[in-house]
């Protein structure tokens, strides 16, 4: 076994590897960019080496800097984590050439599966079923369009390199093919340095089921059963579970054997995942699943496999890389219970899952039998430089219903303030009828997207509590003097104060009145809510709202407050009249950058007439493309950016004037 390893990654996965290495008595070396100088993975490691600026291309993607850090610190091996250089055959070769061990498969295995078109051809020869489509080298747009016509719409355009949903576009109509192809190629080029794509038949009711495989250098290979990863948005996984609902032993054996054949075909060593797409239009069937790709690394969702098998997959990686045989044989592996993993992101589902930034002014995870994998702490900042993952929440229970109930409860108990998150979306998804019934498919979120992602308006209780906070009622509650808390001298009548609350897509005018000791009445829309502040301190209290008691936690920043009540999160912001975001959100005359990023394409010129919803500018931010559209009909009055420009959040990109303006 190794005595010291370097982890060529950051965030949650770096922390995950460090914890297993520490348990095994292995010293760890972290690497960090300028943006990660104070990151959690740096604090957890035994040593840490600075490798460059925030841009991944100059730090976490720099083979030379990472290998240099390993040599400098005396590390014997490098764990690549996932993402960045984890599936880069050239990096694995360079690690081995430097006399170090790459904790992963051989460069030849990575290369064999690195390009999806070549991988599919290899799998066909190995007897593994593949999705119908075009997997060749020709890339002329007209030729690819003809292939799509021959396959039959809908089709999926997919980058042949990389993963994570980048460079993928579903196309339902021939007339949309050209624009979708351009966008997929552009995104693939940016993410992977390779704009080649393949075209596949898009199954109208598919499930994404993947098999965890493991091989060693002694010729052994096993699978550790399946994970269902069908709940996806923009081809990126949201909630994963193991085992897959509805899976029969016959189909599990067929998929497991196919996955092991795939691993043996490339003499695979280490942890890998063989991803299949299953046509479930007539239910799960062992003759209707197809190979999609193989990820030659550890997967983000590996904790659900660990939960049902009792295996530490990172420990297996370390043992196999050090030359040991697999710790268990196939007949020794069993499934115990059910597990779910939910990915908690800084993003806004109501705005097309737009990534978000911000400083985590408050971060609280549930206690008890819930696993949290995170690379951030309270006070850390979610930056635009890297993936906006906050944490992965994993639960395990004897059966699916109990596990899903535990997952939903765990999400309701999670508190994040300082940035927008997908927590409410995940909670709604846990209650979605098809998912709750064990009938997921990859189109579920898109079909129910409005119900799952629409901005939830605060209920009466949340409005009442927020109004009392804004009126100053909580600040002086310790003195039990609501007259003092509301401050102003009153001529006759009771002490009261008007408050205007601002929240996503709306606002509410309220009047807060002091009624007695820690008792307030909040009036709005012709009704009044009676709120009594009970036990607690500051902004964490038990409250009685119209005779019903709850606990509320409130966290304030200069820009607003976040309220946690009855398992729901409510954000209220304080209006900044100098911020262009409000105008942009209400369909104003300016297009505003939603976050820092790079202007990739400007589709209009000054003087052009545009229609509401028309694409104007394509930005790249946080590893994805964002298309900004016109909020109304009008004429481009002025352009403030050009292609290649870097922009800050809330920067004005262009201005519109009405068509009939002089």
XYZ file of C-alpha atoms in Angstrom:
662
model
C 0.000 0.000 0.000
C 1.105 3.579 -0.672
C 2.434 5.795 2.097
C 1.595 9.113 0.384
C -0.665 10.048 -2.552
C -1.475 13.304 -4.332
C -5.079 14.087 -5.268
C -5.265 15.883 -8.610
C -8.655 17.422 -7.961
C -10.598 19.738 -5.710
C -13.862 20.085 -3.800
C -16.039 17.223 -2.711
C -14.174 14.361 -4.407
C -10.807 15.506 -3.059
C -12.267 15.537 0.458
C -13.792 12.100 -0.156
C -10.465 10.549 -1.180
C -8.635 12.202 1.723
C -10.994 10.656 4.287
C -10.460 7.087 3.053
C -6.699 7.602 2.711
C -6.536 8.912 6.274
C -8.426 5.846 7.542
C -5.877 3.619 5.790
C -2.935 5.564 7.221
C -1.970 7.121 3.881
C -0.700 10.710 3.884
C -2.319 13.028 1.332
C -1.197 15.981 -0.760
C -3.783 18.442 -2.070
C -3.343 20.855 -4.963
C -5.098 24.204 -5.169
C -5.605 27.213 -7.415
C -5.775 30.860 -6.392
C -9.547 30.520 -5.967
C -9.153 27.503 -3.657
C -6.409 28.742 -1.344
C -8.708 28.449 1.690
C -10.790 25.501 0.438
C -11.845 22.576 2.616
C -9.817 19.975 0.702
C -6.693 22.052 1.319
C -7.389 22.159 5.061
C -8.058 18.401 5.270
C -4.918 17.229 3.455
C -1.595 16.653 5.185
C 0.137 18.911 2.657
C -1.012 21.237 -0.120
C 0.698 22.714 -3.163
C -0.348 25.828 -5.086
C -0.575 25.106 -8.833
C -1.768 28.324 -10.458
C -4.585 30.776 -11.209
C -8.297 30.102 -10.856
C -8.734 29.110 -14.492
C -8.740 25.306 -14.624
C -6.658 25.377 -17.803
C -3.821 26.930 -15.808
C -4.183 24.842 -12.658
C -6.260 21.663 -12.363
C -5.744 20.821 -16.046
C -1.987 21.429 -15.970
C -0.346 17.995 -16.169
C 3.119 19.408 -15.622
C 2.209 21.363 -12.486
C 0.373 18.444 -10.903
C 3.108 15.903 -11.605
C 5.677 18.428 -10.419
C 3.780 18.818 -7.145
C 3.737 15.039 -6.675
C 7.487 14.731 -7.273
C 8.240 17.694 -5.032
C 6.274 16.261 -2.086
C 7.402 12.653 -2.477
C 3.961 11.275 -3.368
C 4.062 7.760 -4.822
C 0.760 7.888 -6.694
C -1.831 10.302 -8.069
C -5.598 9.926 -7.621
C -7.389 11.904 -10.356
C -10.870 12.034 -8.779
C -13.465 12.740 -11.469
C -13.632 15.504 -14.031
C -10.539 17.522 -14.979
C -7.775 15.025 -15.983
C -9.428 11.855 -14.676
C -10.098 10.415 -18.155
C -7.103 11.915 -19.918
C -4.916 9.119 -21.297
C -2.047 11.540 -21.887
C -2.060 12.477 -18.205
C -2.043 8.821 -17.135
C 0.921 8.208 -19.460
C 2.776 11.235 -18.099
C 2.184 10.058 -14.512
C 3.634 6.639 -15.305
C 6.545 8.162 -17.267
C 7.412 10.200 -14.147
C 7.773 6.980 -12.160
C 4.469 7.465 -10.313
C 1.349 5.288 -10.115
C -1.875 6.484 -11.711
C -4.750 5.385 -9.462
C -7.007 4.342 -12.286
C -7.036 2.310 -15.491
C -4.185 2.044 -17.961
C -3.749 4.762 -20.597
C -4.745 2.181 -23.234
C -8.055 1.458 -21.458
C -8.822 5.163 -21.078
C -8.036 5.755 -24.730
C -10.196 2.818 -25.835
C -13.244 4.318 -24.131
C -12.334 8.002 -24.436
C -14.061 8.559 -27.769
C -17.651 7.374 -27.807
C -17.667 6.416 -31.486
C -14.621 4.136 -31.178
C -15.939 2.738 -27.892
C -19.249 1.756 -29.493
C -17.466 -0.017 -32.327
C -15.349 -1.902 -29.779
C -18.414 -2.881 -27.766
C -20.184 -4.184 -30.864
C -17.223 -6.484 -31.488
C -17.364 -7.614 -27.832
C -21.037 -8.550 -28.168
C -22.383 -5.659 -26.097
C -25.602 -4.122 -27.560
C -25.269 -0.466 -28.668
C -27.772 2.327 -29.432
C -28.672 2.569 -33.152
C -27.016 5.585 -34.775
C -24.069 7.013 -36.690
C -20.710 6.585 -34.936
C -18.331 7.291 -37.825
C -15.649 9.899 -38.524
C -17.378 12.083 -41.132
C -18.449 15.406 -39.627
C -19.801 17.499 -42.538
C -23.065 19.129 -41.384
C -24.970 17.995 -44.495
C -23.804 14.414 -44.084
C -24.736 14.348 -40.387
C -28.144 15.834 -41.191
C -28.707 13.053 -43.728
C -27.715 10.465 -41.115
C -30.212 11.962 -38.687
C -32.944 11.748 -41.324
C -32.076 8.111 -41.891
C -32.106 7.294 -38.170
C -35.431 9.101 -37.703
C -36.269 11.966 -35.373
C -35.985 12.548 -32.493
C -32.210 12.102 -32.428
C -29.509 12.928 -29.917
C -26.382 14.786 -30.983
C -23.600 13.771 -28.610
C -19.965 14.871 -28.336
C -17.725 11.874 -28.859
C -15.344 13.062 -26.134
C -15.956 13.911 -22.481
C -19.165 13.598 -20.492
C -21.299 15.424 -17.931
C -23.959 16.336 -20.492
C -21.658 18.749 -22.357
C -22.000 18.865 -26.141
C -25.376 17.105 -26.163
C -28.566 18.270 -27.871
C -31.888 16.525 -28.451
C -33.356 17.392 -31.863
C -37.032 16.725 -32.589
C -37.360 18.291 -36.066
C -35.120 18.352 -39.158
C -35.321 22.151 -39.336
C -33.691 22.436 -35.890
C -30.780 20.127 -36.675
C -28.268 22.641 -38.058
C -28.489 25.091 -35.137
C -28.375 22.268 -32.589
C -25.345 20.740 -34.288
C -23.498 24.071 -34.209
C -24.252 24.517 -30.506
C -23.236 20.953 -29.609
C -19.962 21.227 -31.528
C -19.150 24.607 -30.000
C -19.791 23.366 -26.470
C -17.819 20.164 -27.082
C -14.859 22.112 -28.443
C -14.855 24.377 -25.398
C -15.217 21.559 -22.858
C -13.054 18.835 -24.389
C -11.007 20.406 -27.189
C -12.760 18.084 -29.679
C -15.884 19.109 -31.598
C -16.598 15.740 -33.270
C -20.053 14.330 -32.542
C -22.072 11.202 -33.125
C -25.785 10.903 -33.864
C -28.006 8.425 -32.015
C -31.644 7.487 -32.005
C -33.346 9.225 -29.102
C -35.482 6.737 -27.223
C -38.758 8.399 -26.268
C -39.082 6.607 -22.922
C -35.607 5.593 -21.799
C -34.056 4.880 -18.434
C -30.406 5.508 -17.679
C -29.089 2.461 -15.835
C -25.385 2.028 -15.227
C -23.270 -0.809 -13.860
C -20.349 -0.300 -11.483
C -17.424 -2.482 -12.568
C -14.026 -3.152 -11.028
C -10.958 -4.903 -12.401
C -7.466 -5.618 -11.126
C -4.047 -6.383 -12.591
C -4.485 -10.124 -11.918
C -7.167 -10.680 -14.551
C -10.154 -10.412 -12.212
C -13.259 -8.345 -12.988
C -16.573 -7.993 -11.132
C -19.626 -5.780 -11.155
C -21.163 -4.201 -8.075
C -24.710 -4.076 -9.443
C -26.626 -1.204 -10.953
C -27.547 2.409 -10.321
C -30.574 4.127 -11.835
C -29.630 7.656 -12.917
C -32.716 8.493 -14.984
C -33.610 11.724 -13.195
C -31.658 14.262 -15.256
C -31.808 17.877 -16.400
C -29.750 19.001 -19.389
C -28.367 15.433 -19.522
C -26.885 15.853 -16.038
C -27.900 13.579 -13.179
C -29.946 14.938 -10.272
C -31.009 12.017 -8.058
C -29.500 8.529 -8.324
C -30.632 5.314 -6.670
C -29.494 1.735 -6.228
C -30.769 -0.793 -6.977
C -32.883 0.190 -9.994
C -36.651 0.019 -9.372
C -38.350 -2.822 -11.186
C -35.070 -4.604 -11.924
C -35.406 -8.373 -12.300
C -32.625 -10.809 -11.547
C -32.654 -11.867 -15.189
C -32.037 -8.326 -16.423
C -29.550 -7.544 -13.641
C -27.508 -10.588 -14.615
C -27.672 -9.708 -18.319
C -26.544 -6.119 -17.741
C -23.876 -7.137 -15.224
C -22.433 -9.753 -17.571
C -22.431 -7.266 -20.481
C -20.626 -4.695 -18.328
C -17.980 -7.206 -17.253
C -17.498 -8.229 -20.907
C -16.947 -4.555 -21.717
C -14.344 -4.254 -18.941
C -12.547 -7.440 -19.975
C -12.500 -6.300 -23.611
C -10.115 -3.484 -22.659
C -8.235 -5.289 -19.870
C -9.740 -2.859 -17.379
C -8.128 -2.076 -14.021
C -9.706 -0.042 -11.239
C -13.167 1.540 -10.866
C -15.288 2.138 -13.945
C -18.910 2.542 -14.914
C -20.603 1.074 -17.969
C -23.617 3.227 -18.826
C -26.634 1.738 -20.551
C -29.844 3.218 -21.882
C -32.898 0.987 -21.472
C -36.048 1.267 -23.580
C -38.865 0.999 -21.011
C -41.780 1.741 -23.343
C -42.946 -1.797 -22.497
C -41.174 -2.137 -19.141
C -37.650 -3.318 -18.328
C -36.566 -6.169 -20.553
C -33.174 -7.933 -20.896
C -33.344 -7.575 -24.696
C -33.893 -3.794 -24.729
C -30.837 -2.185 -23.156
C -27.978 -0.564 -25.075
C -24.411 0.510 -24.319
C -23.949 4.289 -24.240
C -20.441 4.835 -22.909
C -17.955 3.795 -20.264
C -16.609 6.237 -17.715
C -13.076 5.170 -16.864
C -13.073 6.689 -13.397
C -15.013 6.854 -10.160
C -18.514 8.295 -10.609
C -20.053 11.193 -8.695
C -22.880 8.867 -7.623
C -20.642 6.088 -6.251
C -21.947 6.519 -2.646
C -25.222 4.719 -3.453
C -23.253 1.657 -4.550
C -21.181 1.860 -1.386
C -24.367 2.064 0.682
C -25.981 -1.103 -0.727
C -22.789 -3.201 -0.921
C -20.875 -2.043 2.151
C -17.786 -1.537 -0.033
C -15.499 1.510 0.108
C -14.790 1.991 -3.599
C -11.943 4.439 -2.984
C -10.242 1.853 -0.768
C -10.615 -0.691 -3.574
C -9.059 1.825 -5.982
C -6.053 2.287 -3.720
C -5.588 -1.444 -3.146
C -5.881 -2.361 -6.828
C -3.521 0.467 -7.876
C -0.930 -0.772 -5.372
C -1.021 -4.215 -7.005
C -3.396 -6.100 -4.741
C -6.141 -8.350 -6.171
C -9.808 -7.422 -5.830
C -10.889 -7.832 -2.177
C -14.068 -9.775 -3.144
C -15.280 -12.114 -5.866
C -18.586 -11.811 -7.696
C -20.369 -14.430 -5.591
C -19.375 -12.594 -2.406
C -21.080 -9.340 -3.429
C -24.692 -8.812 -2.380
C -27.284 -6.027 -2.339
C -28.454 -4.795 1.048
C -31.419 -2.410 1.130
C -31.931 0.731 -0.954
C -30.017 3.994 -1.342
C -30.605 7.433 -2.877
C -28.218 10.291 -3.582
C -29.330 13.874 -4.286
C -26.968 16.509 -5.650
C -27.426 19.870 -3.959
C -26.308 22.628 -6.332
C -26.030 26.395 -6.242
C -28.421 26.985 -9.129
C -31.843 28.445 -9.896
C -34.258 25.827 -11.281
C -36.872 28.512 -12.007
C -34.407 30.129 -14.444
C -33.512 27.033 -16.423
C -31.136 25.718 -13.710
C -28.912 28.744 -14.129
C -25.782 28.251 -11.980
C -25.535 30.601 -9.011
C -22.693 32.101 -7.023
C -22.483 33.547 -3.540
C -20.969 33.200 -0.082
C -22.448 30.485 2.123
C -23.456 32.622 5.086
C -25.188 29.608 6.626
C -24.794 25.883 5.916
C -26.438 23.176 8.011
C -26.855 19.502 7.106
C -29.118 16.985 8.866
C -27.685 14.940 11.705
C -28.043 11.198 12.162
C -28.012 8.416 9.609
C -27.446 10.620 6.550
C -24.215 10.732 4.547
C -22.966 14.132 3.410
C -20.170 14.492 0.856
C -19.197 18.138 0.523
C -16.224 20.266 -0.377
C -17.470 23.493 1.206
C -18.116 24.936 4.656
C -20.002 27.861 6.093
C -18.301 31.038 4.903
C -16.956 29.508 1.669
C -17.787 31.127 -1.663
C -19.340 29.424 -4.668
C -17.369 30.974 -7.513
C -17.997 31.014 -11.272
C -14.778 29.100 -11.886
C -15.903 25.545 -11.092
C -18.914 23.250 -10.828
C -21.445 24.740 -8.350
C -21.968 21.525 -6.344
C -22.560 22.243 -2.655
C -23.025 18.689 -1.387
C -24.259 15.195 -2.105
C -26.809 13.838 0.374
C -27.006 10.025 0.493
C -29.437 7.886 2.502
C -29.831 4.130 3.008
C -32.814 2.149 4.284
C -34.219 -1.403 4.100
C -36.551 -0.637 1.180
C -37.245 2.021 -1.450
C -40.170 3.692 0.305
C -38.236 4.099 3.550
C -35.157 5.368 1.711
C -37.157 7.911 -0.292
C -38.863 9.181 2.879
C -35.444 9.547 4.519
C -34.099 11.386 1.463
C -36.962 13.889 1.428
C -36.689 14.477 5.167
C -32.935 14.997 4.888
C -33.393 17.575 2.136
C -36.028 19.394 4.193
C -33.595 19.598 7.113
C -30.764 20.997 4.979
C -30.278 24.757 5.273
C -28.285 26.899 2.844
C -28.194 30.697 2.895
C -26.121 33.035 0.767
C -26.896 31.570 -2.643
C -29.829 30.169 -4.586
C -30.070 26.364 -4.469
C -32.054 23.511 -6.009
C -33.245 22.219 -2.618
C -36.916 22.989 -3.176
C -36.743 21.380 -6.627
C -35.220 18.213 -5.126
C -37.926 18.055 -2.442
C -40.679 18.424 -5.050
C -38.998 15.768 -7.170
C -39.049 13.384 -4.217
C -42.844 13.750 -4.116
C -43.378 13.514 -7.896
C -45.916 10.680 -8.411
C -44.093 8.714 -11.137
C -40.780 8.880 -9.316
C -42.359 8.040 -5.972
C -44.009 5.021 -7.615
C -40.640 3.767 -8.894
C -41.274 4.658 -12.535
C -38.505 7.137 -13.451
C -37.326 7.853 -16.974
C -34.989 10.437 -18.469
C -37.865 12.594 -19.721
C -39.653 12.863 -16.364
C -38.219 16.215 -15.299
C -38.808 17.826 -18.700
C -42.423 16.640 -18.772
C -43.158 18.037 -15.313
C -40.697 20.920 -15.383
C -43.207 23.696 -14.620
C -44.533 22.019 -11.481
C -41.026 21.055 -10.351
C -39.195 24.320 -10.990
C -41.642 27.225 -10.802
C -40.615 29.741 -8.172
C -42.554 28.931 -5.003
C -44.241 32.006 -3.594
C -43.964 32.436 0.185
C -46.986 31.241 2.158
C -48.781 33.399 4.706
C -46.659 32.175 7.619
C -43.391 32.931 5.820
C -44.616 36.386 4.779
C -45.673 37.209 8.319
C -42.367 36.180 9.890
C -40.298 37.950 7.222
C -42.329 41.117 7.723
C -41.695 41.049 11.482
C -37.950 40.617 10.874
C -37.871 43.519 8.424
C -39.833 45.659 10.873
C -37.254 44.947 13.578
C -39.501 42.807 15.745
C -37.036 39.951 16.231
C -34.172 42.290 17.101
C -35.796 43.491 20.319
C -37.819 40.375 21.164
C -35.481 39.549 24.035
C -36.782 42.655 25.800
C -40.385 41.428 25.330
C -41.305 44.941 24.287
C -42.857 45.057 20.819
C -43.420 48.830 21.200
C -39.659 49.267 21.563
C -38.978 46.885 18.680
C -41.095 48.913 16.301
C -39.411 52.024 17.556
C -41.394 55.027 16.394
C -43.466 57.259 18.703
C -47.183 56.728 18.048
C -50.018 59.283 18.356
C -52.932 57.208 19.681
C -53.410 53.682 18.292
C -51.027 50.762 18.366
C -47.388 50.673 17.270
C -47.182 49.608 13.622
C -44.889 49.813 10.639
C -45.361 49.285 6.888
C -43.061 46.737 5.233
C -42.610 45.770 1.594
C -41.208 42.290 1.022
C -39.472 41.392 -2.263
C -39.105 37.801 -3.431
C -38.723 35.906 -6.698
C -41.184 37.268 -9.266
C -43.198 39.260 -6.762
C -43.571 41.519 -3.768
C -46.004 41.966 -0.862
C -46.983 45.094 1.077
C -47.586 44.358 4.764
C -48.274 46.248 7.984
C -46.754 44.919 11.187
C -48.477 45.886 14.433
C -47.337 45.248 18.029
C -50.152 43.589 20.011
C -48.505 42.650 23.325
C -45.527 40.838 24.837
C -43.686 39.300 21.819
C -47.001 39.304 19.962
C -47.464 40.805 16.495
C -50.182 41.092 13.907
C -49.163 41.167 10.235
C -51.802 42.422 7.825
C -51.767 42.012 4.026
C -54.346 41.437 1.289
C -57.228 42.095 3.644
C -56.270 39.491 6.258
C -54.152 39.480 9.400
C -51.777 36.804 10.712
C -51.131 36.642 14.455
C -47.554 35.681 15.363
C -46.176 35.083 18.869
C -42.414 34.729 19.374
C -41.716 31.893 21.824
C -38.530 30.250 23.113
C -35.234 30.790 21.327
C -32.578 33.376 20.720
C -32.167 36.014 18.058
C -33.307 34.744 14.663
C -33.730 31.085 15.667
C -37.025 30.653 17.496
C -40.140 28.707 18.117
C -43.104 30.692 16.858
C -46.853 30.360 17.146
C -48.638 31.368 13.946
C -52.422 31.605 14.233
C -52.370 28.971 16.979
C -49.916 26.548 15.301
C -46.342 26.206 16.575
C -43.276 25.795 14.344
C -39.548 26.414 14.502
C -38.007 29.058 12.267
C -34.382 29.875 11.475
C -33.583 33.165 9.742
C -30.285 34.363 8.319
C -29.723 37.927 7.173
C -27.221 39.447 4.798
C -26.953 42.972 3.457
C -28.932 41.921 0.382
C -31.803 40.157 2.124
C -32.807 37.285 4.351
C -33.334 33.526 4.069
C -36.020 31.890 6.153
C -36.243 28.150 6.957
C -39.737 27.128 8.056
C -41.509 23.748 8.016
C -38.956 22.153 5.710
C -39.093 24.950 3.156
C -36.604 27.660 2.256
C -37.829 31.176 1.484
C -35.585 33.925 0.106
C -36.454 37.617 0.476
C -34.225 40.262 -1.050
C -33.810 43.931 -0.316
C -34.304 45.905 -3.475
C -31.243 47.643 -4.909
C -32.462 50.264 -7.349
C -28.991 50.450 -8.915
C -29.052 46.752 -9.857
C -30.087 46.030 -13.432
C -31.329 42.575 -12.514
C -34.803 43.738 -11.528
C -35.348 45.456 -14.827
C -34.085 42.451 -16.769
C -36.346 40.128 -14.863
C -39.424 42.230 -15.613
C -38.858 42.468 -19.328
C -37.103 45.849 -19.399
C -34.978 47.554 -22.011
C -31.661 45.900 -21.142
C -30.197 42.406 -21.367
C -28.180 41.734 -18.236
C -25.438 39.141 -17.660
C -26.901 36.708 -15.104
C -23.419 35.840 -13.826
C -19.744 36.358 -14.685
C -18.816 34.688 -17.962
C -17.433 34.785 -21.482
C -19.395 36.151 -24.445
C -19.184 33.376 -27.040
C -21.594 34.572 -29.759
C -23.418 37.824 -30.493
C -26.275 37.043 -32.868
C -27.476 40.608 -33.512
C -26.175 44.022 -34.569
C -27.224 47.531 -33.609
C -30.386 48.479 -35.485
C -31.669 44.893 -35.847
C -35.349 44.264 -35.138
C -35.890 41.385 -32.712
C -38.889 39.485 -31.379
C -39.645 38.417 -27.837
C -37.788 35.171 -27.063
C -35.255 35.593 -29.878
C -31.706 34.461 -29.058
C -29.403 37.490 -28.781
C -26.189 36.483 -27.005
C -24.609 33.145 -26.048
C -22.462 33.205 -22.897
C -20.291 30.540 -21.329
C -20.228 30.344 -17.544
C -19.540 27.571 -15.029
C -18.834 24.988 -17.748
C -22.088 25.527 -19.641
C -23.570 27.705 -22.361
C -26.311 30.223 -21.554
C -28.467 31.690 -24.300
C -29.837 35.150 -23.457
C -33.029 36.120 -25.251
C -35.094 39.249 -25.869
C -37.617 39.953 -23.112
C -39.883 41.775 -25.604
C -40.133 42.899 -29.205
C -37.891 45.827 -30.087
C -34.853 47.192 -31.880
C -31.237 46.771 -30.768
C -30.324 50.285 -29.707
C -26.777 49.604 -28.496
C -24.400 46.687 -28.021
C -21.975 46.897 -25.123
C -20.030 43.649 -25.629
C -18.420 41.672 -28.413
C -17.489 38.058 -28.912
C -14.622 37.051 -26.620
C -15.377 39.661 -23.953
C -15.413 38.698 -20.269
C -18.368 40.146 -18.350
C -19.223 40.582 -14.705
C -22.530 39.655 -13.089
C -25.321 42.186 -13.806
C -23.292 43.852 -16.570
C -25.479 45.436 -19.269
C -24.830 43.548 -22.503
C -27.200 45.350 -24.855
C -30.087 47.814 -24.851
C -33.444 47.695 -26.656
C -35.847 50.384 -27.760
C -39.467 49.870 -28.842
C -40.074 49.366 -32.569
C -42.243 52.480 -32.711
C -39.764 54.698 -30.843
C -38.563 57.765 -32.687
